[in-house]
Amino acid sequence: MAHASRGRFISFEGVDGAGKSTHIPWLAERLRAAGHEVIVTREPGGTPLPEKLRALLLAEAMDPLTETLLMFAARAEHVRKVILPALQRGAWVICDRFTDATRAYQGTGKGVAEELIGVLEKAVHPGLQPDLTLVFDCAYEVSRERLAGARRALDRFEREDRAFFDRVRGAYAALAKADPARMRVIDGSKPREEIKKILEDIIITY
Ligand SMILES: Nc1ncnc2c1ncn2[C@@H]1O[C@H](COP(=O)(O)OP(=O)(O)OP(=O)(O)O)[C@@H](O)[C@H]1O
Ligand SMILES: [Mg+2]
């Protein structure tokens, strides 16, 4: 793999239930086997304070602006305490959601101004973008069926209606179309083994 001495930042994105959490451990092991130090983390979250904010964000009803500011507050801690130090020592960072999720969920999903998200992004992680973003996509029906099969209580975002899901899904498609060099859309409705092959192909050429 090229540039083995430099850390890489890989984010997993996409609608609820599309398969992010399922495939992250596999990719982490795959990269460790190639000799990289790999950190797996998630947003909102990643250290004790952002994990406390996560618990609030997933459970408490709040204004979309409050939600956006808390997401970026959590991200400020996470970027400074975890992501940047790891990248600086040459580790690869795999993150379950990052700022694309704020654009899709709070921006397109809930109507928070794109300009504001852009300003917060520049303040919170100037110059830092994922090197690669894997956008897991699936239809509403697939997502609902999987979340029902998971047999756990749905969080505040997963309880949103179909129109919200479709706005978020459309937002991810538009983001990926606008930045094809960074973002790759993965059809999350395919069988797990097929998805692993697709990820393998992306990582090998990366
Ligand atoms: N390719 C697949 N085929 C069949 N089932 C899958 C596939 N990928 C994931 N699943 C199942 O679907 C459910 C949701 O997957 P997962 O938790 O990975 O989604 P996610 O994208 O992390 O969702 P969330 O955004 O809610 O965290 C899990 O029960 C998982 O086992
Ligand atoms: Mg998940």
GROMACS .gro file of C-alpha atoms and ligand atoms in nm:
model
  238
    1MET     CA    1   0.000   0.000   0.000
    2ALA     CA    2   0.132   0.343  -0.088
    3HIS     CA    3   0.244   0.599   0.172
    4ALA     CA    4   0.258   0.343   0.453
    5SER     CA    5   0.434   0.594   0.678
    6ARG     CA    6   0.152   0.850   0.664
    7GLY     CA    7  -0.174   0.803   0.850
    8ARG     CA    8  -0.495   0.792   0.652
    9PHE     CA    9  -0.839   0.908   0.758
   10ILE     CA   10  -1.128   0.690   0.636
   11SER     CA   11  -1.488   0.775   0.722
   12PHE     CA   12  -1.791   0.550   0.690
   13GLU     CA   13  -2.113   0.729   0.608
   14GLY     CA   14  -2.466   0.661   0.494
   15VAL     CA   15  -2.822   0.603   0.608
   16ASP     CA   16  -2.913   0.403   0.919
   17GLY     CA   17  -2.882   0.026   0.884
   18ALA     CA   18  -2.686   0.033   0.557
   19GLY     CA   19  -2.395  -0.166   0.706
   20LYS     CA   20  -2.134   0.080   0.837
   21SER     CA   21  -2.083  -0.082   1.177
   22THR     CA   22  -2.090  -0.429   1.022
   23HIS     CA   23  -1.800  -0.362   0.785
   24ILE     CA   24  -1.576  -0.134   0.994
   25PRO     CA   25  -1.423  -0.416   1.206
   26TRP     CA   26  -1.350  -0.614   0.890
   27LEU     CA   27  -1.169  -0.322   0.722
   28ALA     CA   28  -0.976  -0.248   1.043
   29GLU     CA   29  -0.849  -0.608   1.057
   30ARG     CA   30  -0.768  -0.600   0.688
   31LEU     CA   31  -0.553  -0.288   0.735
   32ARG     CA   32  -0.388  -0.424   1.051
   33ALA     CA   33  -0.295  -0.736   0.856
   34ALA     CA   34  -0.126  -0.504   0.603
   35GLY     CA   35   0.089  -0.371   0.887
   36HIS     CA   36  -0.086  -0.046   0.975
   37GLU     CA   37  -0.173   0.085   1.318
   38VAL     CA   38  -0.552   0.131   1.301
   39ILE     CA   39  -0.778   0.332   1.531
   40VAL     CA   40  -1.153   0.270   1.510
   41THR     CA   41  -1.371   0.548   1.641
   42ARG     CA   42  -1.715   0.702   1.591
   43GLU     CA   43  -1.913   1.024   1.585
   44PRO     CA   44  -2.064   1.169   1.780
   45GLY     CA   45  -1.826   1.015   2.033
   46GLY     CA   46  -1.471   0.891   2.051
   47THR     CA   47  -1.370   1.011   2.400
   48PRO     CA   48  -1.564   1.036   2.729
   49LEU     CA   49  -1.694   1.393   2.682
   50PRO     CA   50  -1.818   1.344   2.322
   51GLU     CA   51  -1.970   1.009   2.428
   52LYS     CA   52  -2.174   1.201   2.691
   53LEU     CA   53  -2.284   1.443   2.418
   54ARG     CA   54  -2.373   1.142   2.201
   55ALA     CA   55  -2.605   1.007   2.469
   56LEU     CA   56  -2.782   1.344   2.477
   57LEU     CA   57  -2.794   1.375   2.098
   58LEU     CA   58  -2.944   1.030   2.045
   59ALA     CA   59  -3.205   1.061   2.322
   60GLU     CA   60  -3.312   1.422   2.388
   61ALA     CA   61  -3.546   1.620   2.168
   62MET     CA   62  -3.375   1.949   2.075
   63ASP     CA   63  -3.373   2.223   1.816
   64PRO     CA   64  -3.178   2.131   1.497
   65LEU     CA   65  -2.943   2.425   1.560
   66THR     CA   66  -2.865   2.299   1.913
   67GLU     CA   67  -2.810   1.956   1.762
   68THR     CA   68  -2.566   2.093   1.504
   69LEU     CA   69  -2.367   2.289   1.764
   70LEU     CA   70  -2.345   1.987   1.995
   71MET     CA   71  -2.230   1.770   1.702
   72PHE     CA   72  -1.948   2.015   1.632
   73ALA     CA   73  -1.867   2.052   2.004
   74ALA     CA   74  -1.824   1.674   2.022
   75ARG     CA   75  -1.622   1.682   1.699
   76ALA     CA   76  -1.385   1.955   1.829
   77GLU     CA   77  -1.285   1.729   2.120
   78HIS     CA   78  -1.267   1.418   1.906
   79VAL     CA   79  -1.053   1.576   1.634
   80ARG     CA   80  -0.807   1.727   1.883
   81LYS     CA   81  -0.783   1.439   2.131
   82VAL     CA   82  -0.804   1.137   1.899
   83ILE     CA   83  -0.803   1.189   1.524
   84LEU     CA   84  -0.519   1.438   1.474
   85PRO     CA   85  -0.278   1.274   1.724
   86ALA     CA   86  -0.338   0.934   1.561
   87LEU     CA   87  -0.283   1.066   1.207
   88GLN     CA   88   0.028   1.253   1.321
   89ARG     CA   89   0.190   0.935   1.452
   90GLY     CA   90   0.112   0.755   1.126
   91ALA     CA   91  -0.194   0.554   1.235
   92TRP     CA   92  -0.492   0.496   1.009
   93VAL     CA   93  -0.818   0.628   1.152
   94ILE     CA   94  -1.150   0.467   1.065
   95CYS     CA   95  -1.440   0.683   1.181
   96ASP     CA   96  -1.807   0.580   1.186
   97ARG     CA   97  -1.959   0.910   1.057
   98PHE     CA   98  -1.798   1.256   1.034
   99THR     CA   99  -1.898   1.601   0.901
  100ASP     CA  100  -2.075   1.461   0.592
  101ALA     CA  101  -2.330   1.321   0.839
  102THR     CA  102  -2.390   1.670   0.981
  103ARG     CA  103  -2.452   1.798   0.626
  104ALA     CA  104  -2.688   1.510   0.547
  105TYR     CA  105  -2.883   1.483   0.877
  106GLN     CA  106  -2.883   1.834   1.026
  107GLY     CA  107  -2.836   2.019   0.695
  108THR     CA  108  -3.052   1.855   0.428
  109GLY     CA  109  -3.248   1.642   0.677
  110LYS     CA  110  -3.344   1.916   0.923
  111GLY     CA  111  -3.288   2.239   0.733
  112VAL     CA  112  -2.983   2.383   0.910
  113ALA     CA  113  -2.809   2.625   0.672
  114GLU     CA  114  -2.528   2.476   0.465
  115GLU     CA  115  -2.332   2.803   0.510
  116LEU     CA  116  -2.338   2.765   0.889
  117ILE     CA  117  -2.219   2.404   0.868
  118GLY     CA  118  -1.938   2.521   0.638
  119VAL     CA  119  -1.832   2.791   0.888
  120LEU     CA  120  -1.834   2.544   1.180
  121GLU     CA  121  -1.642   2.289   0.975
  122LYS     CA  122  -1.368   2.545   0.900
  123ALA     CA  123  -1.346   2.642   1.267
  124VAL     CA  124  -1.349   2.289   1.409
  125HIS     CA  125  -1.130   2.097   1.165
  126PRO     CA  126  -0.949   2.342   0.935
  127GLY     CA  127  -0.762   2.156   0.664
  128LEU     CA  128  -0.879   1.813   0.781
  129GLN     CA  129  -1.099   1.602   0.554
  130PRO     CA  130  -1.124   1.225   0.526
  131ASP     CA  131  -0.887   1.085   0.262
  132LEU     CA  132  -1.157   0.834   0.171
  133THR     CA  133  -1.529   0.825   0.254
  134LEU     CA  134  -1.730   0.507   0.202
  135VAL     CA  135  -2.098   0.596   0.169
  136PHE     CA  136  -2.320   0.298   0.248
  137ASP     CA  137  -2.650   0.325   0.068
  138CYS     CA  138  -2.974   0.129   0.089
  139ALA     CA  139  -3.345   0.181   0.037
  140TYR     CA  140  -3.580   0.273   0.322
  141GLU     CA  141  -3.740  -0.074   0.321
  142VAL     CA  142  -3.402  -0.246   0.360
  143SER     CA  143  -3.304  -0.011   0.644
  144ARG     CA  144  -3.635  -0.065   0.830
  145GLU     CA  145  -3.621  -0.441   0.789
  146ARG     CA  146  -3.266  -0.453   0.927
  147LEU     CA  147  -3.334  -0.219   1.218
  148ALA     CA  148  -3.639  -0.430   1.309
  149GLY     CA  149  -3.423  -0.743   1.291
  150ALA     CA  150  -3.162  -0.588   1.521
  151ARG     CA  151  -3.423  -0.598   1.806
  152ARG     CA  152  -3.297  -0.298   1.997
  153ALA     CA  153  -3.464   0.033   2.079
  154LEU     CA  154  -3.436   0.281   1.791
  155ASP     CA  155  -3.254   0.609   1.861
  156ARG     CA  156  -3.394   0.956   1.786
  157PHE     CA  157  -3.257   0.959   1.428
  158GLU     CA  158  -3.368   0.607   1.345
  159ARG     CA  159  -3.723   0.694   1.456
  160GLU     CA  160  -3.755   0.968   1.190
  161ASP     CA  161  -4.002   0.912   0.905
  162ARG     CA  162  -3.951   0.799   0.549
  163ALA     CA  163  -3.935   1.154   0.409
  164PHE     CA  164  -3.644   1.231   0.643
  165PHE     CA  165  -3.467   0.908   0.546
  166ASP     CA  166  -3.506   0.993   0.177
  167ARG     CA  167  -3.372   1.346   0.229
  168VAL     CA  168  -3.065   1.210   0.408
  169ARG     CA  169  -3.014   0.942   0.144
  170GLY     CA  170  -3.043   1.202  -0.133
  171ALA     CA  171  -2.801   1.432   0.048
  172TYR     CA  172  -2.536   1.160   0.062
  173ALA     CA  173  -2.585   1.084  -0.309
  174ALA     CA  174  -2.539   1.453  -0.392
  175LEU     CA  175  -2.229   1.487  -0.172
  176ALA     CA  176  -2.074   1.179  -0.334
  177LYS     CA  177  -2.152   1.309  -0.682
  178ALA     CA  178  -1.988   1.642  -0.601
  179ASP     CA  179  -1.669   1.483  -0.462
  180PRO     CA  180  -1.608   1.154  -0.644
  181ALA     CA  181  -1.234   1.160  -0.569
  182ARG     CA  182  -1.301   1.128  -0.195
  183MET     CA  183  -1.641   0.958  -0.172
  184ARG     CA  184  -1.737   0.611  -0.294
  185VAL     CA  185  -2.095   0.487  -0.279
  186ILE     CA  186  -2.134   0.124  -0.168
  187ASP     CA  187  -2.461  -0.062  -0.232
  188GLY     CA  188  -2.525  -0.174   0.126
  189SER     CA  189  -2.814  -0.399   0.021
  190LYS     CA  190  -2.571  -0.649  -0.136
  191PRO     CA  191  -2.462  -0.959   0.059
  192ARG     CA  192  -2.182  -0.900   0.311
  193GLU     CA  193  -1.927  -1.107   0.113
  194GLU     CA  194  -1.983  -0.901  -0.200
  195ILE     CA  195  -1.939  -0.578  -0.004
  196LYS     CA  196  -1.611  -0.703   0.141
  197LYS     CA  197  -1.483  -0.768  -0.213
  198ILE     CA  198  -1.581  -0.416  -0.316
  199LEU     CA  199  -1.404  -0.269  -0.010
  200GLU     CA  200  -1.098  -0.482  -0.081
  201ASP     CA  201  -1.082  -0.349  -0.439
  202ILE     CA  202  -1.111   0.011  -0.319
  203ILE     CA  203  -0.846  -0.028  -0.047
  204ILE     CA  204  -0.597  -0.207  -0.269
  205THR     CA  205  -0.594   0.065  -0.531
  206TYR     CA  206  -0.600   0.334  -0.269
  207LIG     N1  207  -2.495  -0.668   0.364
  207LIG     C1  208  -2.580  -0.704   0.462
  207LIG     N2  209  -2.669  -0.801   0.441
  207LIG     C2  210  -2.758  -0.836   0.536
  207LIG     N3  211  -2.765  -0.778   0.658
  207LIG     C3  212  -2.677  -0.681   0.686
  207LIG     C4  213  -2.580  -0.639   0.590
  207LIG     N4  214  -2.507  -0.539   0.643
  207LIG     C5  215  -2.556  -0.520   0.767
  207LIG     N5  216  -2.657  -0.605   0.795
  207LIG     C6  217  -2.736  -0.610   0.919
  207LIG     O1  218  -2.817  -0.494   0.923
  207LIG     C7  219  -2.821  -0.437   1.053
  207LIG     C8  220  -2.770  -0.294   1.046
  207LIG     O2  221  -2.632  -0.295   1.007
  207LIG     P1  222  -2.526  -0.196   1.071
  207LIG     O3  223  -2.549  -0.185   1.219
  207LIG     O4  224  -2.393  -0.233   1.022
  207LIG     O5  225  -2.573  -0.059   1.002
  207LIG     P2  226  -2.520   0.088   1.027
  207LIG     O6  227  -2.499   0.143   0.891
  207LIG     O7  228  -2.407   0.087   1.121
  207LIG     O8  229  -2.649   0.154   1.092
  207LIG     P3  230  -2.660   0.278   1.196
  207LIG     O9  231  -2.646   0.401   1.113
  207LIG    O10  232  -2.800   0.264   1.249
  207LIG    O11  233  -2.554   0.261   1.299
  207LIG     C9  234  -2.737  -0.528   1.142
  207LIG    O12  235  -2.825  -0.615   1.211
  207LIG    C10  236  -2.649  -0.603   1.043
  207LIG    O13  237  -2.614  -0.731   1.090
  208MG      MG  238  -2.377   0.178   1.304
   0.00000   0.00000   0.00000
